[in-house]
PDB file of C-alpha atoms in Angstrom:
ATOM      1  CA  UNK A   1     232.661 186.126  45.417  1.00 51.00           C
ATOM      2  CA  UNK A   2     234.634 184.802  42.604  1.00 48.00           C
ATOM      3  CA  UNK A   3     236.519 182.545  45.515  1.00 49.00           C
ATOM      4  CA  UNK A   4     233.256 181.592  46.575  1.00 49.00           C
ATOM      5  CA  UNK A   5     231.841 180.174  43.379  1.00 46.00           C
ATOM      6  CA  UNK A   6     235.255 178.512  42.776  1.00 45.00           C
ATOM      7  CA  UNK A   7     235.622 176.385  46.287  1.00 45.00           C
ATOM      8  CA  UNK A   8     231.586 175.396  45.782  1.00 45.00           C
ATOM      9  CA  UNK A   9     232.370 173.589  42.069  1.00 44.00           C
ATOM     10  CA  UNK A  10     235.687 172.412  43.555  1.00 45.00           C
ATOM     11  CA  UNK A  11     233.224 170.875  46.517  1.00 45.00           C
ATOM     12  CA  UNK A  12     231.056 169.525  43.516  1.00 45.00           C
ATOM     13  CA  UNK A  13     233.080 168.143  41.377  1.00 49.00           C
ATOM     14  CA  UNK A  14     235.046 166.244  44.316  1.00 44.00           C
ATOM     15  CA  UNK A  15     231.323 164.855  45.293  1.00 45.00           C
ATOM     16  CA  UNK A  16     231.008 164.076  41.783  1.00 40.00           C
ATOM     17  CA  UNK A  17     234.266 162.011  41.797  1.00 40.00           C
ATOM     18  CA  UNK A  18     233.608 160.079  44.610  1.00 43.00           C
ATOM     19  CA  UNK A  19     230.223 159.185  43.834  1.00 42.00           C
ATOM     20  CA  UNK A  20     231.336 158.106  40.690  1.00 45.00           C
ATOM     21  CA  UNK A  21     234.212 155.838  42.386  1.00 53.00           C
ATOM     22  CA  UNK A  22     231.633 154.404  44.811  1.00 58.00           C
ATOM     23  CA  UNK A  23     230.857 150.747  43.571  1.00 67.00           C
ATOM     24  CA  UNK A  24     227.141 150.455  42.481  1.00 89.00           C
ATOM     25  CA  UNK A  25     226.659 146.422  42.668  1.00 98.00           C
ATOM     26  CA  UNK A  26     223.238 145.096  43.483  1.00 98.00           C
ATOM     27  CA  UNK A  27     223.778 141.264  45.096  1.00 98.00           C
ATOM     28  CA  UNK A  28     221.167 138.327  44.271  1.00 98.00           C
ATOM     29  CA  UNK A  29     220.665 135.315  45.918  1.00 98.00           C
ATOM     30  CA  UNK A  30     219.990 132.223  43.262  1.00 99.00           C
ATOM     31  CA  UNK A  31     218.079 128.796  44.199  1.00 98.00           C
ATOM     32  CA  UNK A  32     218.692 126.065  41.802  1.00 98.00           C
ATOM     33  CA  UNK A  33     217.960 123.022  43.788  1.00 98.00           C
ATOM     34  CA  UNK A  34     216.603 121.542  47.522  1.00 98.00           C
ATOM     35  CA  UNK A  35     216.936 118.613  48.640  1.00 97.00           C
ATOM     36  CA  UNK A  36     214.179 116.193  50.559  1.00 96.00           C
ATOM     37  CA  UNK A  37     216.774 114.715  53.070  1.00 95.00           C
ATOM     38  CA  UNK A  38     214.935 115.768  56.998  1.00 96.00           C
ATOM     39  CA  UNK A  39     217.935 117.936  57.685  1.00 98.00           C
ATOM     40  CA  UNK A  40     217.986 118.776  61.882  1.00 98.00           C
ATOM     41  CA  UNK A  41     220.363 121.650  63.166  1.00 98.00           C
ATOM     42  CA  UNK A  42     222.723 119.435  64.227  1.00 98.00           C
ATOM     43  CA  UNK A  43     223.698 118.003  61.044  1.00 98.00           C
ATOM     44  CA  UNK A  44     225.023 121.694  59.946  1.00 98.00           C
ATOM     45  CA  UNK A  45     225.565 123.597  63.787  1.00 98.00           C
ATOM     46  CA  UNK A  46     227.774 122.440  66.172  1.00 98.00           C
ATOM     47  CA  UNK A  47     225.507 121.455  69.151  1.00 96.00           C
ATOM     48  CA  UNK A  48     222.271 122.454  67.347  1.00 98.00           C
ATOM     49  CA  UNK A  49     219.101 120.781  68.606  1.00 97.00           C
ATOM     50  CA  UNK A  50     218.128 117.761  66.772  1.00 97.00           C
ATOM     51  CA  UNK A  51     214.559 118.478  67.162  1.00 96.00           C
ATOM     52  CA  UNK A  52     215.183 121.450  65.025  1.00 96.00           C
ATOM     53  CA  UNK A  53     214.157 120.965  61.032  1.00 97.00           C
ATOM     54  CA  UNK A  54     216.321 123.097  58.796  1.00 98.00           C
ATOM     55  CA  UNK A  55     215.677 123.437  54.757  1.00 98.00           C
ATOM     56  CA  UNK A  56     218.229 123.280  52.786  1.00 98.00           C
ATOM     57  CA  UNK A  57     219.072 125.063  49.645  1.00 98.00           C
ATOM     58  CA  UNK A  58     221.953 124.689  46.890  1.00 98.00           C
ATOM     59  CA  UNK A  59     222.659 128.639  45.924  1.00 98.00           C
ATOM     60  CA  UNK A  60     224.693 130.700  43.659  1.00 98.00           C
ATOM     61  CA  UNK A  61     224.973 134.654  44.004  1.00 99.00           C
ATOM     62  CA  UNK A  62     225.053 137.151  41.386  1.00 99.00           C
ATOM     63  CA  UNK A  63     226.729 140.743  42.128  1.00 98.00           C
ATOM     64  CA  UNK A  64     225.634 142.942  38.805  1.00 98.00           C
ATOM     65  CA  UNK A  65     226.904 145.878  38.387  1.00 97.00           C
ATOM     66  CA  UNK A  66     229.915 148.132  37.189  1.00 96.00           C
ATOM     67  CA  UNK A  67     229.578 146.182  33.644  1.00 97.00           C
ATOM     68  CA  UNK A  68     230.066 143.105  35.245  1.00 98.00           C
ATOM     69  CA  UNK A  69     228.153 139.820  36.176  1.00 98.00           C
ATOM     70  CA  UNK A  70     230.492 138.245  39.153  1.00 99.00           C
ATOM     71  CA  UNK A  71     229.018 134.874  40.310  1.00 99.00           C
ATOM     72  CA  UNK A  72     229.895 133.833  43.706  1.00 99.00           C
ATOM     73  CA  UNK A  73     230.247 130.018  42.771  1.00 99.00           C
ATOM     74  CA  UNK A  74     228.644 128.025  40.080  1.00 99.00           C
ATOM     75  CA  UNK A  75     226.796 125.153  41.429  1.00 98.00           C
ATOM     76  CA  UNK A  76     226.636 121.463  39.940  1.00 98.00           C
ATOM     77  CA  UNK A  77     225.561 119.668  37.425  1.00 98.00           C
ATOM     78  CA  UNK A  78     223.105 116.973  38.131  1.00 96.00           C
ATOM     79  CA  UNK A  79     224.721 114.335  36.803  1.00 96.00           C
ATOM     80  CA  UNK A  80     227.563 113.931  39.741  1.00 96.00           C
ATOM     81  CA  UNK A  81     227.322 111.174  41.990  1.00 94.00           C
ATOM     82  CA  UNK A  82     227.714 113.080  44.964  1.00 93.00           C
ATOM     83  CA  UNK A  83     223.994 114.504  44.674  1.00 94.00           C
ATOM     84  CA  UNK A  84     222.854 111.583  45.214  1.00 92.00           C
ATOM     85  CA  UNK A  85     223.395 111.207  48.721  1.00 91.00           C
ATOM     86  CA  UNK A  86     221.747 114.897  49.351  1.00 95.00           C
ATOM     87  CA  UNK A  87     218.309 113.332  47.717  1.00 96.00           C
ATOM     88  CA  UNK A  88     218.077 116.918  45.365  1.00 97.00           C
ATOM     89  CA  UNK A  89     214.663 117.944  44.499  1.00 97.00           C
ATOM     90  CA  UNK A  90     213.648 120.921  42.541  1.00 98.00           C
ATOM     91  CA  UNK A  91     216.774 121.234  40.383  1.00 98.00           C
ATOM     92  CA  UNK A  92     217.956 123.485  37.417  1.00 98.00           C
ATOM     93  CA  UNK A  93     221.372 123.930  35.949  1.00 98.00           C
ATOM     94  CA  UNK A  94     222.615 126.793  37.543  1.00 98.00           C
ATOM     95  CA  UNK A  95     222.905 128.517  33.651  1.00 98.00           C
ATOM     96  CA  UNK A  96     219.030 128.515  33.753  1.00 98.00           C
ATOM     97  CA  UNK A  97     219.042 129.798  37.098  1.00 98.00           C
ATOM     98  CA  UNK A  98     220.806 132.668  36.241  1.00 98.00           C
ATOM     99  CA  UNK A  99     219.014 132.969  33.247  1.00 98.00           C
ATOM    100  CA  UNK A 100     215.883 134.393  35.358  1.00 98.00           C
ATOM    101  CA  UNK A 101     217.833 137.943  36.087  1.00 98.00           C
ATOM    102  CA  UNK A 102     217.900 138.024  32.268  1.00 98.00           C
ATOM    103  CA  UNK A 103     221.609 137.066  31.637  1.00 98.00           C
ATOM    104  CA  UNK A 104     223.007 134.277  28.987  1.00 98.00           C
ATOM    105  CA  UNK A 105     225.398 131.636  30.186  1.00 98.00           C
ATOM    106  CA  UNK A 106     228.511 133.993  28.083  1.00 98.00           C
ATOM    107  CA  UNK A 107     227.350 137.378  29.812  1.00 98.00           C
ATOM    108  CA  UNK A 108     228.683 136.394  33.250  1.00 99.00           C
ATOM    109  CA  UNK A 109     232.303 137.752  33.176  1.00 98.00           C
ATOM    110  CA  UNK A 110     233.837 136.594  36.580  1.00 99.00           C
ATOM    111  CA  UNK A 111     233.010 133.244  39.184  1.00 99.00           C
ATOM    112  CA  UNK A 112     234.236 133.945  42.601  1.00 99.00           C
ATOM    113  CA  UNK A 113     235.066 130.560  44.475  1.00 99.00           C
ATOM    114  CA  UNK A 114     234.433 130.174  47.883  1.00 98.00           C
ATOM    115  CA  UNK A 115     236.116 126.913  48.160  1.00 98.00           C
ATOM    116  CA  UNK A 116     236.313 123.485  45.510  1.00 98.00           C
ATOM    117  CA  UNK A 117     233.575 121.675  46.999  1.00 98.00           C
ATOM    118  CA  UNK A 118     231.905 119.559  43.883  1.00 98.00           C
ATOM    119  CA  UNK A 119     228.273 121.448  44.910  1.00 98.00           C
ATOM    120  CA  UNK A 120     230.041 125.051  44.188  1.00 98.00           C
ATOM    121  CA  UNK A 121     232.365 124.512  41.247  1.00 98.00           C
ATOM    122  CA  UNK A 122     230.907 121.672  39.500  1.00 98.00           C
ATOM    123  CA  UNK A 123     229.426 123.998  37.232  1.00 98.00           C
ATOM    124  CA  UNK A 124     231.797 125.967  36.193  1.00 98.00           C
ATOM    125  CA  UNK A 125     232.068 124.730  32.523  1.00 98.00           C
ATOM    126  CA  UNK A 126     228.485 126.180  31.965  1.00 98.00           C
ATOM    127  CA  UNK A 127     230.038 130.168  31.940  1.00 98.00           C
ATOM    128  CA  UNK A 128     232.213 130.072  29.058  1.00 98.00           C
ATOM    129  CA  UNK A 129     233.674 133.641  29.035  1.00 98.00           C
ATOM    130  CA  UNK A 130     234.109 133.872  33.092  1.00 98.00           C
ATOM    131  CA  UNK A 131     237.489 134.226  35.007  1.00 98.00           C
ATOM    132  CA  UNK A 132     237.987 132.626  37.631  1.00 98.00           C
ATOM    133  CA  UNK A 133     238.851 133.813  41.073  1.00 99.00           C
ATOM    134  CA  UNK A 134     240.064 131.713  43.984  1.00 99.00           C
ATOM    135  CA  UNK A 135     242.519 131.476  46.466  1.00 98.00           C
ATOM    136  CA  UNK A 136     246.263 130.125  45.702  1.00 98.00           C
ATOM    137  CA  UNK A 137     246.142 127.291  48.976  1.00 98.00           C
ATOM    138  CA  UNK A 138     242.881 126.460  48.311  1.00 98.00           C
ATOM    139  CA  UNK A 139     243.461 125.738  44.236  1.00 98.00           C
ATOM    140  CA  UNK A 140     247.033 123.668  45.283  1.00 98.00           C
ATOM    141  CA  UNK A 141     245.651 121.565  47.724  1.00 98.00           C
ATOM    142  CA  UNK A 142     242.518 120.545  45.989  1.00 98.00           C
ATOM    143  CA  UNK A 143     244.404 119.260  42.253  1.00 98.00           C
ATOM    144  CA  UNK A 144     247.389 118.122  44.369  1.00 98.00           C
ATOM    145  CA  UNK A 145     248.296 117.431  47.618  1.00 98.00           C
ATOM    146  CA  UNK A 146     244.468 116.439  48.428  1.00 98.00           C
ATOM    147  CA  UNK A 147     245.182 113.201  46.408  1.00 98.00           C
ATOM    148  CA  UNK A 148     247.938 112.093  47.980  1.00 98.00           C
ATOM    149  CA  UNK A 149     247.766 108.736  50.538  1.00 97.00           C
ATOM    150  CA  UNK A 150     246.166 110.267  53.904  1.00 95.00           C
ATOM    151  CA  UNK A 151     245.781 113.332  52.816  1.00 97.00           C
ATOM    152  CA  UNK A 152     241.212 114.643  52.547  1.00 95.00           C
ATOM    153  CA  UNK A 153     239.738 114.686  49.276  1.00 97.00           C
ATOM    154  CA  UNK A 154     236.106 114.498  51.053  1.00 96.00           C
ATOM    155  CA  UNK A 155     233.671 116.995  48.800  1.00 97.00           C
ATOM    156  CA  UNK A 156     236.399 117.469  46.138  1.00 98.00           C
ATOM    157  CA  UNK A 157     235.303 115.674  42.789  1.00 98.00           C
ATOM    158  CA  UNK A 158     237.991 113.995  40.071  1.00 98.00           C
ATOM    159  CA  UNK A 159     236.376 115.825  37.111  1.00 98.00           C
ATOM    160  CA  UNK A 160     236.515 119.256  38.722  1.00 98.00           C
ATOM    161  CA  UNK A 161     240.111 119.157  39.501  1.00 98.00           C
ATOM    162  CA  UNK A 162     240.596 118.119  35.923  1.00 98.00           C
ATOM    163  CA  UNK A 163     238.495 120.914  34.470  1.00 98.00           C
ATOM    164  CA  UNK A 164     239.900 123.459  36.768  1.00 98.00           C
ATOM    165  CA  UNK A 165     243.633 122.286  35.791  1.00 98.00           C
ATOM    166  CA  UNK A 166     242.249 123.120  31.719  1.00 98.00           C
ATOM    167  CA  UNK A 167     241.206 126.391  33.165  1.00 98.00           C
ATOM    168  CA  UNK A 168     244.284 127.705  34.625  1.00 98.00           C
ATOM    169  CA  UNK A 169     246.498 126.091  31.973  1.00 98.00           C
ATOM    170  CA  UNK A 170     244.311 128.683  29.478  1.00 98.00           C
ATOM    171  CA  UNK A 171     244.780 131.680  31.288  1.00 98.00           C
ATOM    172  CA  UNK A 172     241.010 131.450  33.214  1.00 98.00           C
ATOM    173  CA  UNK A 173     242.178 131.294  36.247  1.00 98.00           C
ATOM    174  CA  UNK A 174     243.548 133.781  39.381  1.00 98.00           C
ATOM    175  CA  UNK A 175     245.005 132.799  42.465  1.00 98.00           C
ATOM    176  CA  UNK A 176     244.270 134.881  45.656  1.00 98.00           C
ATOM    177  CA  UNK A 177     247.015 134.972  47.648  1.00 98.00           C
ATOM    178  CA  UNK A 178     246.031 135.385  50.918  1.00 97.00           C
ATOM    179  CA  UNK A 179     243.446 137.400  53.021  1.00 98.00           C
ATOM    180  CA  UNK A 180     241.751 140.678  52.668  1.00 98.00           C
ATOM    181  CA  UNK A 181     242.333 141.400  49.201  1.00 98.00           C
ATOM    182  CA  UNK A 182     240.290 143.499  46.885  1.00 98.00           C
ATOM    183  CA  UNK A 183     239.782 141.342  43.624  1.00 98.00           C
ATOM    184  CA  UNK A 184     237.423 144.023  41.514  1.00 98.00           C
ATOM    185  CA  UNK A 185     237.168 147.127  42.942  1.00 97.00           C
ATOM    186  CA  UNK A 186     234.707 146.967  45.580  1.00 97.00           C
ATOM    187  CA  UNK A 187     235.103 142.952  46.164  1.00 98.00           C
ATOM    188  CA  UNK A 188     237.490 142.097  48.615  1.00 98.00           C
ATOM    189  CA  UNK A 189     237.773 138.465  49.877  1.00 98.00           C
ATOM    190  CA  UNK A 190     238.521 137.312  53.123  1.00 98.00           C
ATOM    191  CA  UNK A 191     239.898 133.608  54.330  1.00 98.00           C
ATOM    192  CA  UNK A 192     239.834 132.113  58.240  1.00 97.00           C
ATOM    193  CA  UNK A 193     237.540 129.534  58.420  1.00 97.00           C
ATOM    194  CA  UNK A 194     239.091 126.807  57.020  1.00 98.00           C
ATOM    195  CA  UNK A 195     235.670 125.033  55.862  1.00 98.00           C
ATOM    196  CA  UNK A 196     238.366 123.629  52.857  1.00 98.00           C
ATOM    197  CA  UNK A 197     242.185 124.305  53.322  1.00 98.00           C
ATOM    198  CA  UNK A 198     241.603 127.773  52.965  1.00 98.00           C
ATOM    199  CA  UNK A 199     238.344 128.747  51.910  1.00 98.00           C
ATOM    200  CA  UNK A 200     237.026 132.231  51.226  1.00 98.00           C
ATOM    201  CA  UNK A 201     234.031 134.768  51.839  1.00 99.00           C
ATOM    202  CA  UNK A 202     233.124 138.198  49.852  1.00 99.00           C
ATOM    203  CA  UNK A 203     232.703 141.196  50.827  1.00 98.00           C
ATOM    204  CA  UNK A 204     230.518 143.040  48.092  1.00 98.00           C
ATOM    205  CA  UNK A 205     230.377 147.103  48.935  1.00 97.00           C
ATOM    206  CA  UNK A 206     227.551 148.130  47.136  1.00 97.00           C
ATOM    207  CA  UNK A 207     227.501 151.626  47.353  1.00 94.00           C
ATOM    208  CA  UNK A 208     224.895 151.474  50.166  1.00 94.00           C
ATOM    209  CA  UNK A 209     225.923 148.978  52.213  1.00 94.00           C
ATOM    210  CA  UNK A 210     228.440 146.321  52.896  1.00 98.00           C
ATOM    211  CA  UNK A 211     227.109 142.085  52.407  1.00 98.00           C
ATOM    212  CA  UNK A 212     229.270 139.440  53.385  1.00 99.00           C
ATOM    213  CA  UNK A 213     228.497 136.232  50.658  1.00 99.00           C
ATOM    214  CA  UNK A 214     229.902 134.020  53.425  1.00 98.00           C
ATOM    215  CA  UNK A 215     229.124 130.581  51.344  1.00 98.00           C
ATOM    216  CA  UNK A 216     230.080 127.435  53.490  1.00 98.00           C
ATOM    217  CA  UNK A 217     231.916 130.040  55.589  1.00 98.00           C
ATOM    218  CA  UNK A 218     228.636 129.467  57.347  1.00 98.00           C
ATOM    219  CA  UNK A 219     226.438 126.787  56.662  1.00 98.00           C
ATOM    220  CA  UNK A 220     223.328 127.707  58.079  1.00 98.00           C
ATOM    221  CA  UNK A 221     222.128 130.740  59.962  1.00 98.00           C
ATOM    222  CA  UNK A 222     221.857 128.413  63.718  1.00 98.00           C
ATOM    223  CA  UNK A 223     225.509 128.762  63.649  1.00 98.00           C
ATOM    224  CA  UNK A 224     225.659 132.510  63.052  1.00 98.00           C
ATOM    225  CA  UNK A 225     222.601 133.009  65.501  1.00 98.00           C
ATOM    226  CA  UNK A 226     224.216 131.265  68.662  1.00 98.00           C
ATOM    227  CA  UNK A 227     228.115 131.851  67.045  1.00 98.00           C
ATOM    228  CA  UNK A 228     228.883 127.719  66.663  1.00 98.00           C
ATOM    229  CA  UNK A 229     231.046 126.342  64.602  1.00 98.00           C
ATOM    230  CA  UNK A 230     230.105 124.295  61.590  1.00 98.00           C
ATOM    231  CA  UNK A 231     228.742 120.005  62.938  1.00 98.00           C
ATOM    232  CA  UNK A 232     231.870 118.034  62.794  1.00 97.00           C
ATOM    233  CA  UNK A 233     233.662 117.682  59.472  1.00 95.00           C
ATOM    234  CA  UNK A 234     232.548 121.208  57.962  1.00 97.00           C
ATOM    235  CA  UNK A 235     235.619 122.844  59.321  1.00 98.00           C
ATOM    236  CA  UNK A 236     239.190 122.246  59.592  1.00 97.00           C
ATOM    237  CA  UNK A 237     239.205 124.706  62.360  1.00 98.00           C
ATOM    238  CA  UNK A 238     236.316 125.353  64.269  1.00 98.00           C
ATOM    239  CA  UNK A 239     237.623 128.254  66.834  1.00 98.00           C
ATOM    240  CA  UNK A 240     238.792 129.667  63.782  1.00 98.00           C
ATOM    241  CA  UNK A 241     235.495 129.699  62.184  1.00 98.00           C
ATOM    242  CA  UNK A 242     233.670 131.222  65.201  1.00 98.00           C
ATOM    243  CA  UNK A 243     236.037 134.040  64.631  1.00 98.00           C
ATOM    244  CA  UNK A 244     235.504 134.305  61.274  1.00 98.00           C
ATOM    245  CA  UNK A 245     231.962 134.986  61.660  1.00 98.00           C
ATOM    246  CA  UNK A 246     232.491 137.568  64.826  1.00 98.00           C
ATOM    247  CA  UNK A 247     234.821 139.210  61.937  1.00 98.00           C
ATOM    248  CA  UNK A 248     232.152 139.331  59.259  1.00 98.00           C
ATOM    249  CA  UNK A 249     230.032 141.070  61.765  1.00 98.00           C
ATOM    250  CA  UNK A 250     232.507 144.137  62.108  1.00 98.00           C
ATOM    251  CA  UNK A 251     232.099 144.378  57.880  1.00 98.00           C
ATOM    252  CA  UNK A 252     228.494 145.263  58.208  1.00 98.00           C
ATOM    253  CA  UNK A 253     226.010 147.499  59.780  1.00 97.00           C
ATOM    254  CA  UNK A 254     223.114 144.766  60.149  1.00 98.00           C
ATOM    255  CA  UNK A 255     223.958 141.158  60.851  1.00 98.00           C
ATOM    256  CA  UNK A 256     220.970 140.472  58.342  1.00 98.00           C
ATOM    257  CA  UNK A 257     223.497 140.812  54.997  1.00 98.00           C
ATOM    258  CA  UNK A 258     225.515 138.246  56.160  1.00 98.00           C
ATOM    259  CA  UNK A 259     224.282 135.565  54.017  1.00 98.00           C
ATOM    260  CA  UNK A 260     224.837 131.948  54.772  1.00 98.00           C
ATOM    261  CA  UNK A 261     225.375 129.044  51.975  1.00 98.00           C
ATOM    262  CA  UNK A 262     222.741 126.643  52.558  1.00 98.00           C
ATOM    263  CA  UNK A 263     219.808 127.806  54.814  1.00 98.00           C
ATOM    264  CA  UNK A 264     216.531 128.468  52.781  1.00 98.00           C
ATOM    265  CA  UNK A 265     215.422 131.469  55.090  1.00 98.00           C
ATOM    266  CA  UNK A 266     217.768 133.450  52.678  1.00 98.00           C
ATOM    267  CA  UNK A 267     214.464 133.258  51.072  1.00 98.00           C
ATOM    268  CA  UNK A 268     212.187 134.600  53.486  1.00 98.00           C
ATOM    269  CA  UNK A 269     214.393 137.438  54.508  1.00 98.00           C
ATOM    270  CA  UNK A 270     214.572 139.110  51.137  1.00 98.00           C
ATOM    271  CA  UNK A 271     212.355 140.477  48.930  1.00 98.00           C
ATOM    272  CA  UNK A 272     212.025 137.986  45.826  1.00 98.00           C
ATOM    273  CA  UNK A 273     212.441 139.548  42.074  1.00 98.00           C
ATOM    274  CA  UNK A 274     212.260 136.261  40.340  1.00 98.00           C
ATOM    275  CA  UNK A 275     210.874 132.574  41.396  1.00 97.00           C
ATOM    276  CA  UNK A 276     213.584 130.895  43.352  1.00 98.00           C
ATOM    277  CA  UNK A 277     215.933 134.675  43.445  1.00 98.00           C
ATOM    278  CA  UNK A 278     215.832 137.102  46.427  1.00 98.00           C
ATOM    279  CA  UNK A 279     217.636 140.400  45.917  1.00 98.00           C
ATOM    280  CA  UNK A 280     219.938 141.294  49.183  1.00 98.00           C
ATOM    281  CA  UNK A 281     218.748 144.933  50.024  1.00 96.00           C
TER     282      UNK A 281
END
């Protein structure tokens, strides 16, 4: 008996354990602006009709949990010059964005960059007390080499690489080196489809399920729909993207929490908690 009762609170107390090791994150989906431009498939999907409209929105993530508040990329500020070209409607600074989940600019305590676009990391300088997570190639290329005569600066903006240069030289700043590594414990970050010279998407387990933050990793969901690469210029290697995406599907149990970086139906597929913020459940 006495054997009995001890193998049942050994049984317990290595349930307990786990359960207490299992990440509890819950993932959020931010809005901040849209833009008016008619955007057709085919600007974002290889091959996509151009009788197709598509709306387009500029996001950040939040993943909240484990006493942290880990932004997948920060956004812009709408004073850049590369808006302009996107005709952005319906903005606000990504701070006040994330201010609608309750948080202050200071409480967000890590920013997870997908890749140095100006539209993702333009922002940055808005989350004071956040480190900063991105991968080693990525970070190199975009404050060095992408400067030099015929090398591609396209998307990359001269005040970001000068603020993110002030961030690593104070300590803010990790470089990933390479793919599938596990950054926080239950984030892990993948790279493969090159949509910057080595771009990255996240993995977020939440305890229930696995989502995939894929960022520009996918544009829109067309792409992920009929597995297309990225309309020419949003990757460096389009087989390699397809294959990123038939990877992400192997990460989850439903194809629905794989979450793309621009297309509004984020929206629609997820229950809203706050105007312009779906929660991914």
């Amino acid at each position: 008996m006495k054997k009995i009762l001890l193998l049942s609170l050994l049984i317990l107390n290595a349930g307990f354990y786990a359960s207490a090791q299992t990440p509890g994150y819950k993932v959020y989906a931010i809005k901040f602006a849209g833009t008016s431009y008619p955007f057709t498939a085919a600007d974002w999907s290889k091959g996509g009709p151009k009788t197709d409209s598509v709306k387009i929105n500029f996001m950040v993530w939040l993943v909240k949990g484990n006493g942290r508040n880990i932004l997948v990329d920060a956004g812009f500020l709408n004073d850049i010059e590369d808006a302009k070209e996107f005709k952005v409607i319906n903005y606000t600074r990504p701070d006040s964005a994330v201010a609608k989940l309750g948080l202050k600019p200071g409480d967000i305590t890590d920013i997870i960059f997908s890749h140095p676009h100006w539209d993702h990391i333009d922002g940055v300088g808005l989350f004071p007390n956040a480190h900063i997570w991105i991968q080693k190639e990525d970070f190199n290329y975009f404050v060095s080499t992408a400067w030099q005569k015929g090398q591609n600066n396209g998307g990359f903006n001269k005040r970001d690489v000068r603020t993110m240069v002030d961030l690593n030289i104070a300590g803010r700043v990790t470089l990933v080196d390479g793919d599938d590594k596990e950054i926080i414990p239950g984030i892990k970050v993948f790279t493969g489809s090159r949509h910057t010279f080595n771009s990255q998407y996240v993995l977020v387990n939440t305890g229930v399920n696995n989502i995939v933050l894929a960022s520009d990793n996918i544009w829109i969901y067309y792409s992920l729909d009929h597995m297309v690469p990225a309309s020419d210029g949003g990757t460096l290697d389009p087989a390699g993207y397809v294959k990123a995406m038939q990877r992400m599907k192997t990460m989850v149990k439903d194809v629905k929490y794989i979450i793309p970086g621009h297309d509004a139906k984020v929206f629609l597929k997820f229950p809203a908690v706050a105007d312009g913020v779906a929660e991914i459940k």
